[in-house]
Every structure is written in structure tokens, then in C-alpha cells.
PDB file of C-alpha atoms and ligand atoms in Angstrom:
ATOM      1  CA  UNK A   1    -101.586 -22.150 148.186  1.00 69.00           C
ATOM      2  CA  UNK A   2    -101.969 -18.764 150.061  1.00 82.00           C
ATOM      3  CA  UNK A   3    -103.174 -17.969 153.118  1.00 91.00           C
ATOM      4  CA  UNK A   4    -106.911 -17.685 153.419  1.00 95.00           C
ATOM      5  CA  UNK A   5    -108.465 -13.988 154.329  1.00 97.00           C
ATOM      6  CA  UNK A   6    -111.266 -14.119 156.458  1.00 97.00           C
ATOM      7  CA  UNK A   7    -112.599 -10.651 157.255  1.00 98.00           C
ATOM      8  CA  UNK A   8    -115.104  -9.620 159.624  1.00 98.00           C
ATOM      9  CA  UNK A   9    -117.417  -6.884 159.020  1.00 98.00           C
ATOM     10  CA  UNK A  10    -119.152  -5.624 161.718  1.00 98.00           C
ATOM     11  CA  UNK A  11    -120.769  -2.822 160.076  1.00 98.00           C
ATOM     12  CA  UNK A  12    -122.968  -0.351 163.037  1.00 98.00           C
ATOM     13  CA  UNK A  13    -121.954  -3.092 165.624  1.00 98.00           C
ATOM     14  CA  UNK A  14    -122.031  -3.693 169.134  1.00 98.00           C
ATOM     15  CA  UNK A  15    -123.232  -0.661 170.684  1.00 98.00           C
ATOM     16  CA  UNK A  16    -120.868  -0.463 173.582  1.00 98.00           C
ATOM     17  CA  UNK A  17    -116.731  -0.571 174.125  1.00 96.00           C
ATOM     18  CA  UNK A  18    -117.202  -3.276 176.590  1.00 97.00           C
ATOM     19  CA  UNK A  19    -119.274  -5.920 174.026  1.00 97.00           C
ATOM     20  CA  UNK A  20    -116.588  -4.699 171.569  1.00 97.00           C
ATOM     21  CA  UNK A  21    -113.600  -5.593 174.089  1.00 95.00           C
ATOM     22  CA  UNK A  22    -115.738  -9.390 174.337  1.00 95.00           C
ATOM     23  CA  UNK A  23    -115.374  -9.396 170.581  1.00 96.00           C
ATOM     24  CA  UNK A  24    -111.945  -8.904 170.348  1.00 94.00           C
ATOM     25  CA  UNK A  25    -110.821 -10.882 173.097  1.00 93.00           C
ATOM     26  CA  UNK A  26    -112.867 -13.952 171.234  1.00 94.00           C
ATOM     27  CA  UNK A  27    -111.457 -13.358 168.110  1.00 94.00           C
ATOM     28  CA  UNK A  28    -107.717 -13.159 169.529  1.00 92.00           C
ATOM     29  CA  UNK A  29    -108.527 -16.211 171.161  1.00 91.00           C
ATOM     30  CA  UNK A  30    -110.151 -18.337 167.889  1.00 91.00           C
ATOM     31  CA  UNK A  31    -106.760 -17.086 165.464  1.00 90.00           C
ATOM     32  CA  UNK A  32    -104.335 -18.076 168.404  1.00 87.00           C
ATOM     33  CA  UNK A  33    -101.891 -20.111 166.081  1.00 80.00           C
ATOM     34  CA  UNK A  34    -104.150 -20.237 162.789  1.00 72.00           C
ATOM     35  CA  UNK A  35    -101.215 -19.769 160.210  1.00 81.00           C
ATOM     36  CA  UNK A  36    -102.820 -20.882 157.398  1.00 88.00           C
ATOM     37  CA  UNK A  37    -105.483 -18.501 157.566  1.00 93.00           C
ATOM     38  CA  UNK A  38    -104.777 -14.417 157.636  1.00 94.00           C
ATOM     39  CA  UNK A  39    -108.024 -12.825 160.233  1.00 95.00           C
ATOM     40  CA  UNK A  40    -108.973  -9.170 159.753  1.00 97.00           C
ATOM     41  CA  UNK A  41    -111.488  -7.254 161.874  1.00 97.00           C
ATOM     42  CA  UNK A  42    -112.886  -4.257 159.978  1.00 98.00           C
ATOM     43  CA  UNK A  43    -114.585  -2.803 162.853  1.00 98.00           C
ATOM     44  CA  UNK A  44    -116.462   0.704 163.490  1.00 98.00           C
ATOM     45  CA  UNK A  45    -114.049   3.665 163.275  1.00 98.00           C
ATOM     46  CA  UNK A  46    -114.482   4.317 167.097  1.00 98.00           C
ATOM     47  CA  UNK A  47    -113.222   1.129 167.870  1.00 97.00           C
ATOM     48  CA  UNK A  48    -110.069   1.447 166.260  1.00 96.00           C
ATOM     49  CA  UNK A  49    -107.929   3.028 169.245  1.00 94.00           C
ATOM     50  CA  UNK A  50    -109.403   0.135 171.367  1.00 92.00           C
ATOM     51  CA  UNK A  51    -108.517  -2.597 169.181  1.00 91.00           C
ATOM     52  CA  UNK A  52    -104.924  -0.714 168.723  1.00 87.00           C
ATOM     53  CA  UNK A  53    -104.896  -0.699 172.699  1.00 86.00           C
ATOM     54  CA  UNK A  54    -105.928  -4.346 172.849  1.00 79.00           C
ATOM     55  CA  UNK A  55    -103.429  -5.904 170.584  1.00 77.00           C
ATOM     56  CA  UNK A  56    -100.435  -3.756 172.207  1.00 71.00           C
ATOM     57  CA  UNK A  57     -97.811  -5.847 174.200  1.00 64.00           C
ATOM     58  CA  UNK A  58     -99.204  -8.909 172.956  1.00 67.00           C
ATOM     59  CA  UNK A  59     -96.365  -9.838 170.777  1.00 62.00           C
ATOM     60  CA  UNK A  60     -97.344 -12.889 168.619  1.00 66.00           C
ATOM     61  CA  UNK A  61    -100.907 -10.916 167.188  1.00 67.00           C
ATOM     62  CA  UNK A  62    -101.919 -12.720 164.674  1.00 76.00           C
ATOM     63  CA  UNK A  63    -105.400 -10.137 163.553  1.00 92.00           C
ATOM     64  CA  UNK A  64    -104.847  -7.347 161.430  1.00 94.00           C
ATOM     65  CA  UNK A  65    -107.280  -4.342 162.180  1.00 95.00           C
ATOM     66  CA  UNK A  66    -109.336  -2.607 159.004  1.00 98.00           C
ATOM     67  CA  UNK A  67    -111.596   0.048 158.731  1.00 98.00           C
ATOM     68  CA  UNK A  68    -115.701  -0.422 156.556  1.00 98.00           C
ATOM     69  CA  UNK A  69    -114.381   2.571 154.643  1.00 98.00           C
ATOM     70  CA  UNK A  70    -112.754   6.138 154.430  1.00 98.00           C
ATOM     71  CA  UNK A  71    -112.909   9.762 152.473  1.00 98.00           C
ATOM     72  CA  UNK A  72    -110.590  10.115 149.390  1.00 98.00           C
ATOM     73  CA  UNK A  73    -108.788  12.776 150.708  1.00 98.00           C
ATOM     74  CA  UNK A  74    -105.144  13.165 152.970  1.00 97.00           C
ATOM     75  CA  UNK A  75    -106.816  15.890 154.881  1.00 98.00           C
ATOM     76  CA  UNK A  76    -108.332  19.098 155.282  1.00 98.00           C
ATOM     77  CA  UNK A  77    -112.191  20.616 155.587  1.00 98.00           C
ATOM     78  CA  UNK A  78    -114.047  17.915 155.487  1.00 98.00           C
ATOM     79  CA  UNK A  79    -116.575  17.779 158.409  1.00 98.00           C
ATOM     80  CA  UNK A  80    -117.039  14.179 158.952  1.00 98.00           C
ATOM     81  CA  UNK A  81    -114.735  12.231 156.878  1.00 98.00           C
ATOM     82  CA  UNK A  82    -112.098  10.077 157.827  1.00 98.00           C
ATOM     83  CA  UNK A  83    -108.547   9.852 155.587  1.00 98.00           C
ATOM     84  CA  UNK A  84    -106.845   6.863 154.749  1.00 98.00           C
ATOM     85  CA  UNK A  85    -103.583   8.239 156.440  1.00 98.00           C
ATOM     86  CA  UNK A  86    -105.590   8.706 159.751  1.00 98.00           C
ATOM     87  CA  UNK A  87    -106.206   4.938 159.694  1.00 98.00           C
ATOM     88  CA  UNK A  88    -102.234   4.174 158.729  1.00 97.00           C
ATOM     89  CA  UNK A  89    -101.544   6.123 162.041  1.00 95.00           C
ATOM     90  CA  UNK A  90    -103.852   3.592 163.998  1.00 94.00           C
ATOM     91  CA  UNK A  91    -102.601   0.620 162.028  1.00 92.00           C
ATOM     92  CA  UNK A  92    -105.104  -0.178 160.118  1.00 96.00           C
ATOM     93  CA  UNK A  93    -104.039  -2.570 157.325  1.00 96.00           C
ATOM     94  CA  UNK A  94    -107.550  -3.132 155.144  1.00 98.00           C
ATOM     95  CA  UNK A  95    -110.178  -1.231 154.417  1.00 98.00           C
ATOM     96  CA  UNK A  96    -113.345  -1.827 152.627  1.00 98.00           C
ATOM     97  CA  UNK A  97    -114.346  -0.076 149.422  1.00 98.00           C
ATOM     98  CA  UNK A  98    -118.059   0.364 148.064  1.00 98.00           C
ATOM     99  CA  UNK A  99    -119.444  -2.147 149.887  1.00 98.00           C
ATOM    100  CA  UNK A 100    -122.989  -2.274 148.716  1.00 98.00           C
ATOM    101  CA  UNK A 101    -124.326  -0.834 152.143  1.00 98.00           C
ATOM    102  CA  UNK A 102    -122.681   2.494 151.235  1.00 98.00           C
ATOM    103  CA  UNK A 103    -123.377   1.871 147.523  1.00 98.00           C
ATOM    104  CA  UNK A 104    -126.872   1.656 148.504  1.00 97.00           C
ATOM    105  CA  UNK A 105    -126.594   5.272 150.474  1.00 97.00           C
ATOM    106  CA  UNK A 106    -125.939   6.532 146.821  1.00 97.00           C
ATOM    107  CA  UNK A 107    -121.720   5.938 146.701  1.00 98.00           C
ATOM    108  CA  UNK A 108    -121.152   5.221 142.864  1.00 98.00           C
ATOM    109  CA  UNK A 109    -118.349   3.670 140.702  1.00 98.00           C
ATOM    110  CA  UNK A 110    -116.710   6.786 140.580  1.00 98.00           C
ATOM    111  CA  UNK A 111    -116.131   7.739 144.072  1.00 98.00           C
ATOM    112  CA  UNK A 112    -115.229   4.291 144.812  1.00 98.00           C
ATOM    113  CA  UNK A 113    -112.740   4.330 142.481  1.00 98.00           C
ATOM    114  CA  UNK A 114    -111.261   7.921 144.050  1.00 98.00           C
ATOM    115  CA  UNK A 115    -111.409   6.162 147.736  1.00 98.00           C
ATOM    116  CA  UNK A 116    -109.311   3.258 146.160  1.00 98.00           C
ATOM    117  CA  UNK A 117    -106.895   5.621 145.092  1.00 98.00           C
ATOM    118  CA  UNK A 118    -106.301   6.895 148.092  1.00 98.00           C
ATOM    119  CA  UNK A 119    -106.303   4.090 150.221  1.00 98.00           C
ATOM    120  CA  UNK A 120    -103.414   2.410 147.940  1.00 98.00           C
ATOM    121  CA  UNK A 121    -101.361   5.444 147.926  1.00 98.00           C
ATOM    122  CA  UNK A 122    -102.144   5.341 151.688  1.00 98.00           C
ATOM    123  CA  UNK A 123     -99.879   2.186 151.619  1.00 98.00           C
ATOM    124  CA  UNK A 124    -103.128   0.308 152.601  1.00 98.00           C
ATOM    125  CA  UNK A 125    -104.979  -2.706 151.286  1.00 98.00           C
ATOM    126  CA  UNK A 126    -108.274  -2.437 149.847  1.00 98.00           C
ATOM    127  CA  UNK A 127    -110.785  -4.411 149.839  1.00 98.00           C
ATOM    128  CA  UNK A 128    -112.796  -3.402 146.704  1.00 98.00           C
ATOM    129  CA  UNK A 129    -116.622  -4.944 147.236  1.00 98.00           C
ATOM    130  CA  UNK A 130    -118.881  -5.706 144.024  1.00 98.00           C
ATOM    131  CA  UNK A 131    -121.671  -7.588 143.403  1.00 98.00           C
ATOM    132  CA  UNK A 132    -125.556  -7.612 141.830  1.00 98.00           C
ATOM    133  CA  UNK A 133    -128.632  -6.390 143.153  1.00 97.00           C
ATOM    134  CA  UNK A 134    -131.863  -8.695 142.717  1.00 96.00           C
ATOM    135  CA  UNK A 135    -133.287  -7.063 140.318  1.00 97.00           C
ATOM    136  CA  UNK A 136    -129.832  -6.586 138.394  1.00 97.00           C
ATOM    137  CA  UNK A 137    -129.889 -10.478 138.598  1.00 96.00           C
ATOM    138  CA  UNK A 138    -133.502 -10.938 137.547  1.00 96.00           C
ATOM    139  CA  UNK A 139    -132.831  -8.580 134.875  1.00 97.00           C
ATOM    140  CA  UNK A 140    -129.720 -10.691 133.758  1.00 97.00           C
ATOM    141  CA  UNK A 141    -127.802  -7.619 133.518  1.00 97.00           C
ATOM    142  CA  UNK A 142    -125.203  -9.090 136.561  1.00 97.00           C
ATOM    143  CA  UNK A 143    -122.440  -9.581 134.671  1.00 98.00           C
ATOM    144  CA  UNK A 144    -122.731  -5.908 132.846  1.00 98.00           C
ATOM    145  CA  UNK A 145    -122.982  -4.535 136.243  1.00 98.00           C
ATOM    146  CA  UNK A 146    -119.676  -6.515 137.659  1.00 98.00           C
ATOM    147  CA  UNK A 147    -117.648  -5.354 135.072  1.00 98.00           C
ATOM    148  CA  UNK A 148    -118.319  -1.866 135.456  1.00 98.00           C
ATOM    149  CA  UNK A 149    -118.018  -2.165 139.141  1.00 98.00           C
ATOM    150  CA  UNK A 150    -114.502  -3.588 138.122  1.00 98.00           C
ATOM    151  CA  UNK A 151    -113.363  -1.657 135.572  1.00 98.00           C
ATOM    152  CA  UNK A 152    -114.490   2.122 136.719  1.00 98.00           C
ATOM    153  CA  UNK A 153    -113.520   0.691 140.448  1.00 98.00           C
ATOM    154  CA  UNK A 154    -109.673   0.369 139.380  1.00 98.00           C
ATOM    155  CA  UNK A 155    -109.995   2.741 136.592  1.00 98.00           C
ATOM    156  CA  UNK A 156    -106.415   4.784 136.673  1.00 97.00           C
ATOM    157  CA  UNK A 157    -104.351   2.342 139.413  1.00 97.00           C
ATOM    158  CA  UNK A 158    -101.306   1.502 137.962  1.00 95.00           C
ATOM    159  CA  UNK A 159    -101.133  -2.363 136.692  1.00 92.00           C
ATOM    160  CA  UNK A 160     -98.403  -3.227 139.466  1.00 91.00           C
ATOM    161  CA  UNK A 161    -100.562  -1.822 142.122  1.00 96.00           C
ATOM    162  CA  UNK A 162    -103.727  -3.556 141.026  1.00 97.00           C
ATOM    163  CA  UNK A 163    -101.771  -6.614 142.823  1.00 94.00           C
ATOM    164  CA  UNK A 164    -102.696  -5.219 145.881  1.00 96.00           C
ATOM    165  CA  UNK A 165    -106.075  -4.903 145.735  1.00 98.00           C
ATOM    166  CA  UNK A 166    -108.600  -7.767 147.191  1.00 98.00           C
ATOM    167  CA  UNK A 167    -111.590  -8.155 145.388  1.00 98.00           C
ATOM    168  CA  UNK A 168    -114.858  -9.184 147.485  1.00 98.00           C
ATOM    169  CA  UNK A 169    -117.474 -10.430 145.358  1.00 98.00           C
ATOM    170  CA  UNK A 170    -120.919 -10.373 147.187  1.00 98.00           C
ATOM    171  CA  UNK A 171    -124.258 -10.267 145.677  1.00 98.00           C
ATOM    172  CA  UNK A 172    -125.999  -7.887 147.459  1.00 97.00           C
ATOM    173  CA  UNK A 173    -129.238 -10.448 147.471  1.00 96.00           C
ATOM    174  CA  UNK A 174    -127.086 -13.314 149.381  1.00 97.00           C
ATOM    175  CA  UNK A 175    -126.119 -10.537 152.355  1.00 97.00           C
ATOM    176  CA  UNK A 176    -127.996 -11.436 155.486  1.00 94.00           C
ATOM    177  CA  UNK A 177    -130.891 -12.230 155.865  1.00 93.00           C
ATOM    178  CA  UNK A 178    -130.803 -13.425 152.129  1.00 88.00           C
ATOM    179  CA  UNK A 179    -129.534 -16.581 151.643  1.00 84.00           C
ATOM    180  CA  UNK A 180    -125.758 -17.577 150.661  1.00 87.00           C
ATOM    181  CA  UNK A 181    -125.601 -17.542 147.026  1.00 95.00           C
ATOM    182  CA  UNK A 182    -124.883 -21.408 145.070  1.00 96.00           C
ATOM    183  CA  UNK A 183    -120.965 -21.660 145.376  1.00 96.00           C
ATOM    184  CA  UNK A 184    -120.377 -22.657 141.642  1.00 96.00           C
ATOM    185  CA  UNK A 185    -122.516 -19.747 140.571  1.00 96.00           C
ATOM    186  CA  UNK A 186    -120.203 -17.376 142.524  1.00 97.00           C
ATOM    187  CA  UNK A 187    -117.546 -19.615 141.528  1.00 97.00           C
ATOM    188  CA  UNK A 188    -118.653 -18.380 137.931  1.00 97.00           C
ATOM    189  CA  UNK A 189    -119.044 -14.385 138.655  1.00 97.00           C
ATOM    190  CA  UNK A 190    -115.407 -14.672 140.311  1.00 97.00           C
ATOM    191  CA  UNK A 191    -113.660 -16.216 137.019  1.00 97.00           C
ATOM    192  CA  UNK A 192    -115.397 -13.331 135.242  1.00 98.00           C
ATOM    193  CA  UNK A 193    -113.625 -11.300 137.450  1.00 97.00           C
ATOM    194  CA  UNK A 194    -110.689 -12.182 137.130  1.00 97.00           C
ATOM    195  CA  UNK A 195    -110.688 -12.446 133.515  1.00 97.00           C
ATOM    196  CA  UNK A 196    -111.757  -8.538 133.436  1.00 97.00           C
ATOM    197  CA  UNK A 197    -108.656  -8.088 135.739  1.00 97.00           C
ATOM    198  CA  UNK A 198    -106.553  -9.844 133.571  1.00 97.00           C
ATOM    199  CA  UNK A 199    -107.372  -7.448 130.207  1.00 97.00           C
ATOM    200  CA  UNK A 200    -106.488  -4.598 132.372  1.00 96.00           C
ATOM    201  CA  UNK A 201    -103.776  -5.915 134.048  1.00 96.00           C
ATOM    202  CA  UNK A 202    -102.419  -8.951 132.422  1.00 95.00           C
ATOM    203  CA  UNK A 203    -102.663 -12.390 132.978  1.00 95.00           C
ATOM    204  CA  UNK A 204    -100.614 -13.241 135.696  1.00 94.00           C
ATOM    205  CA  UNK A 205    -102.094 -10.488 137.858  1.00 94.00           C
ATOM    206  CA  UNK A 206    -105.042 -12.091 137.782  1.00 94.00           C
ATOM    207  CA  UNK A 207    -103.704 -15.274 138.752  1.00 94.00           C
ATOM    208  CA  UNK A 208    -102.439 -13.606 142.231  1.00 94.00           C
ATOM    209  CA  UNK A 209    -105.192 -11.435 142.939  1.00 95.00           C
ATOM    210  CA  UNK A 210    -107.433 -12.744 146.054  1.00 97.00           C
ATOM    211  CA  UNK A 211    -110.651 -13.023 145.607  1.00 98.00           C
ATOM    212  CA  UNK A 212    -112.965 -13.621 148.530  1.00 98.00           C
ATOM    213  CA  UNK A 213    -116.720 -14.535 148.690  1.00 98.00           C
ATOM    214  CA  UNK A 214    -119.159 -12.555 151.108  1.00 98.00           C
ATOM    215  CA  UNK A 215    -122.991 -13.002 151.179  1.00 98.00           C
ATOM    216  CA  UNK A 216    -124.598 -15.361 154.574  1.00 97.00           C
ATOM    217  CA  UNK A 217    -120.879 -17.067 154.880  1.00 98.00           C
ATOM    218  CA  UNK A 218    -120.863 -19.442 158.145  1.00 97.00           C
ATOM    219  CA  UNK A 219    -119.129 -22.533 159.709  1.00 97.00           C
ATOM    220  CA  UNK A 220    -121.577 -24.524 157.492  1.00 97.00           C
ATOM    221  CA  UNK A 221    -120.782 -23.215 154.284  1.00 97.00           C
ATOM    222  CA  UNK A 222    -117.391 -21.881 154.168  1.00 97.00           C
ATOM    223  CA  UNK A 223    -116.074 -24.774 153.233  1.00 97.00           C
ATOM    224  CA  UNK A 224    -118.137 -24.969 149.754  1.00 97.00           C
ATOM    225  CA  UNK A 225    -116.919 -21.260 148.950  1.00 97.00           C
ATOM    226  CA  UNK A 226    -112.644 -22.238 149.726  1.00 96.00           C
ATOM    227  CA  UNK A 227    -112.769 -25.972 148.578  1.00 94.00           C
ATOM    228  CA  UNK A 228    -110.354 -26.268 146.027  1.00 93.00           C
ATOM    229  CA  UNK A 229    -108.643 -22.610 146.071  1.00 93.00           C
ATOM    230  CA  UNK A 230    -112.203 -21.149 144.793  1.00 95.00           C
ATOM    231  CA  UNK A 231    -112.356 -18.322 146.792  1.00 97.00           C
ATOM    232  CA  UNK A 232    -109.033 -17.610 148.845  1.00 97.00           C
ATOM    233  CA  UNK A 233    -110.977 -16.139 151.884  1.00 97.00           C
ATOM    234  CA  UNK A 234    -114.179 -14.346 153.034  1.00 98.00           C
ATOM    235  CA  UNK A 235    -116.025 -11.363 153.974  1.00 98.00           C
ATOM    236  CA  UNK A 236    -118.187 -12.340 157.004  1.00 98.00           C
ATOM    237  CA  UNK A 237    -120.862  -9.859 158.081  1.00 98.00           C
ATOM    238  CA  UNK A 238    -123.569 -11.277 161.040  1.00 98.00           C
ATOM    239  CA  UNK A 239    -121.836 -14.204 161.711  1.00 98.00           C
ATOM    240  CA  UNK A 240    -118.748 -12.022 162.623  1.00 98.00           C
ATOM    241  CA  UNK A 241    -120.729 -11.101 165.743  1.00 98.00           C
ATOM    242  CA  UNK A 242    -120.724 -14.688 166.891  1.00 98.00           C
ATOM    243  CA  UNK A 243    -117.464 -15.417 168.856  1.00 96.00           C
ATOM    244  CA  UNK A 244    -118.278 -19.023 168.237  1.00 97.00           C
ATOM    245  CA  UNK A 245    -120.112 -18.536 164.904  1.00 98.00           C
ATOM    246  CA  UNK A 246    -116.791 -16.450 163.916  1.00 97.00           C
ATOM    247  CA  UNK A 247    -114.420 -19.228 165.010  1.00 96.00           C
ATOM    248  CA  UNK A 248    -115.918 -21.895 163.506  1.00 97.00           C
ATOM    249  CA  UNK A 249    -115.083 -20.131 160.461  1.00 97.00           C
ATOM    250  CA  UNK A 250    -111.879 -19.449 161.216  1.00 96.00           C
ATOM    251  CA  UNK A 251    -111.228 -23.112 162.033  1.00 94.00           C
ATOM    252  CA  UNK A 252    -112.664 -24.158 158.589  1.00 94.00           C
ATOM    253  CA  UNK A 253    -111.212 -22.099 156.751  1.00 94.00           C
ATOM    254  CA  UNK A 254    -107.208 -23.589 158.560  1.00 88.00           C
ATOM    255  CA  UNK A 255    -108.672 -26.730 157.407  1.00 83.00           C
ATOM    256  CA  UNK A 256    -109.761 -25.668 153.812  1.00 73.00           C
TER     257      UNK A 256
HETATM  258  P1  PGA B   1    -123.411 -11.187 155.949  1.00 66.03           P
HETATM  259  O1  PGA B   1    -122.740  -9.805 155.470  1.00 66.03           O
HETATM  260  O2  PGA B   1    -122.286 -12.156 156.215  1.00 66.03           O
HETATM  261  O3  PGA B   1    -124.162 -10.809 157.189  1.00 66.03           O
HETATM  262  O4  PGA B   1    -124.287 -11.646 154.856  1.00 66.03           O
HETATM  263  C1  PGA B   1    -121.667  -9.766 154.587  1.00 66.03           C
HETATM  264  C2  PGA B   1    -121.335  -8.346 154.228  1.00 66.03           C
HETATM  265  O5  PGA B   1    -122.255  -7.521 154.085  1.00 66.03           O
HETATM  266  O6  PGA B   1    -120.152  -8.001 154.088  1.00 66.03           O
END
């Protein structure tokens, strides 16, 4: 089995360097010696230097640092924006790729798909996020919407690089405060999935690929999402915040 992913997202959080420096230091402290599980902390761009500062000298670091998302381009006049190479330089392993919070500030398929690009040929991992809205559900269009999300998202990446791409599936209605969604049901969206990866990229890509779960994920109900190689990790977004919350995950998930 691989190792799980458990990723923490702490979106527009904490508002100061020294609650960030708590985080870190708690986080450190709950992967000390976790080797079955892999722990990324996608944390504000301005944090990135400190986490980079935090993890130097301390030899057997076992979190990898990631970024909530980046521009498409290497460089140049773009007032703002942050390249994927930028984040190499501050090495940054992951970052995350239309999650729905920037989907819902009006990112679409396509310029998802161009931010992909460039954070594989970055030599970074991405993290590509999909999943239904409510009223995509209600309208039992979710599966229409998935696929698109999928195909347009890796539309152009060259079938041996599609490997390296981690697929998040969270339904925008199970993100906090919604409730987690019914593990077999996301269970279900997940094999879809992986069967659309699989007609653009073959079979045993598909097999390989991770796939995490995101949507309300704590120490309660991790377990239901990983039990028997369902998902092989998760996206974490409020309860990332929670040293303890956080580590209880992390513990689950070694045990999972
Ligand atoms: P949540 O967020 O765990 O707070 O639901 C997950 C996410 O938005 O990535």
C-alpha cells in the first residue's frame, strides 16, 4: 500500500507569524516518526520563508511545504502573481490547483488546466481539486461536471506526467461548515475518476494515481474515507488549524 497524503489547507489562516510558528511547531511534533503517512502543509504564501526557516537544520523533517495555488507563468509583468518556479526556490513540493474557493472567485477549467501545466513543468506536484456544487448535485448533473473538471483540468499533460498529479475530490457542499459527504458515495465519484483518468491515460495510470478525499475530514471520520485503500490520503481544511484536531488525523491515518 502507499503512503497516505494528508494535506493541510489553511487557506487565509492565522493572522500572525507567531500563531503560524505554534502551527508548525505542532505539526512537526504530531508527524515525528509517522512513516506510513506523507504530511503536507499548504500554507499562505507569506508563510513560506518561515516554514523554510523552521524546518532548516532539523535533519530528519518529515513535512513537505505546499503552496493553495500559483500564476501560470515563469515570470515577468504580472502585478500580483506568484510563479511556480518562485515556490521551487522556497521548496515547495505541492501545490493546490482550482480548489473550489478560487473556482468560486470565477477561476475556470481552463486556467486551471494552464496553472497545472506550469506547476508540472515546474517539477512540482499538483494537487488538482474537483468536486460538485449543491445545486450541481441537486441537479444530478455531478458526474457531468467531474468529468469536465477532469478532462479540461489535464487537457494537453503528457500521459507519463499525468502520474504525477494528485487528484482531490471534494464536493464543494461537504467543505466546512457543510457536513462530510457519505464515504461510499465519494467512494463512488472517486472510481469515476479514475476511470476518466484511465481513457486518457491508460489503465494502469489510473491504478497509481492518488486520490484523496477533502470536505469536513477529522479524527472521527478519516478512518471511513482510508479504510480499505479508498482514498490514499486527505485534504484537511478547518481541522488543519487544530494542532490536536490535525494530529489526531495524522495518527489515524498511520493506523489506516
Ligand atoms: P474543510 O476544508 O476540511 O474545512 O472542509 C477542506 C478544503 O476546503 O480543502
Amino acid at each position: 500500500m502507499m503512503k497516505k497524503l494528508i494535506i493541510a489547507n489553511w487557506k487565509m489562516n492565522p493572522q500572525s507569524q507567531k500563531e503560524a510558528k505554534k502551527l508548525f511547531s505542532g505539526v512537526l511534533q504530531a508527524s515525528k516518526g509517522e512513516n506510513k503517512v506523507e504530511v503536507v502543509v499548504c500554507c499562505p504564501f507569506v508563510y513560506l520563508p518561515l516554514a523554510l526557516e523552521f524546518s532548516c537544520g532539523r535533519k530528519k523533517i518529515q513535512v513537505r511545504w505546499g503552496a493553495q495555488d500559483c500564476f501560470f507563468e515563469e515570470k515577468g509583468a504580472f502585478t500580483g502573481e506568484i510563479s511556480p518556479f518562485q515556490l521551487r526556490d522556497l521548496n515547495v513540493r505541492y501545490v493546490l490547483c482550482g480548489h473550489s474557493e478560487r473556482r468560486g472567485l470565477g477561476e475556470d477549467d481552463e486556467v486551471v488546466n494552464q496553472k497545472l501545466k506550469a506547476i508540472l513543468a515546474a517539477g512540482l506536484c499538483p494537487i488538482l481539486c474537483v468536486g460538485e456544487r449543491a445545486e450541481e448535485r441537486e441537479k444530478r448533473v455531478a458526474f457531468r461536471v467531474l468529468e469536465k473538471q477532469v478532462r479540461v483540468g489535464l487537457k494537453g499533460v503528457a500521459k507519463n506526467k499525468i502520474g504525477k498529479v494528485v487528484i482531490a475530490y471534494e464536493p464543494v457542499w461537504a467543505i466546512s461548515p457543510g457536513g462530510p459527504c457519505q464515504p461510499d458515495d465519494a467512494l463512488t465519484a472517486s472510481l469515476f475518476v479514475r476511470k476518466i483518468i484511465s481513457q486518457i491515460a491508460g489503465k494502469k495510470t489510473a491504478k497509481g494515481l492518488k486520490v484523496l478525499y477533502g470536505g469536513s475530514v477529522d479524527p472521527q471520520n478519516i478512518e471511513d474515507f482510508i479504510q480499505g485503500d479508498w482514498f490514499q490520503g486527505a485534504l484537511v481544511g478547518a481541522a488543519s488549524l487544530d494542532v490536536r484536531e490535525f494530529a489526531g488525523i495524522i495518527k489515524r491515518a498511520q493506523l489506516g
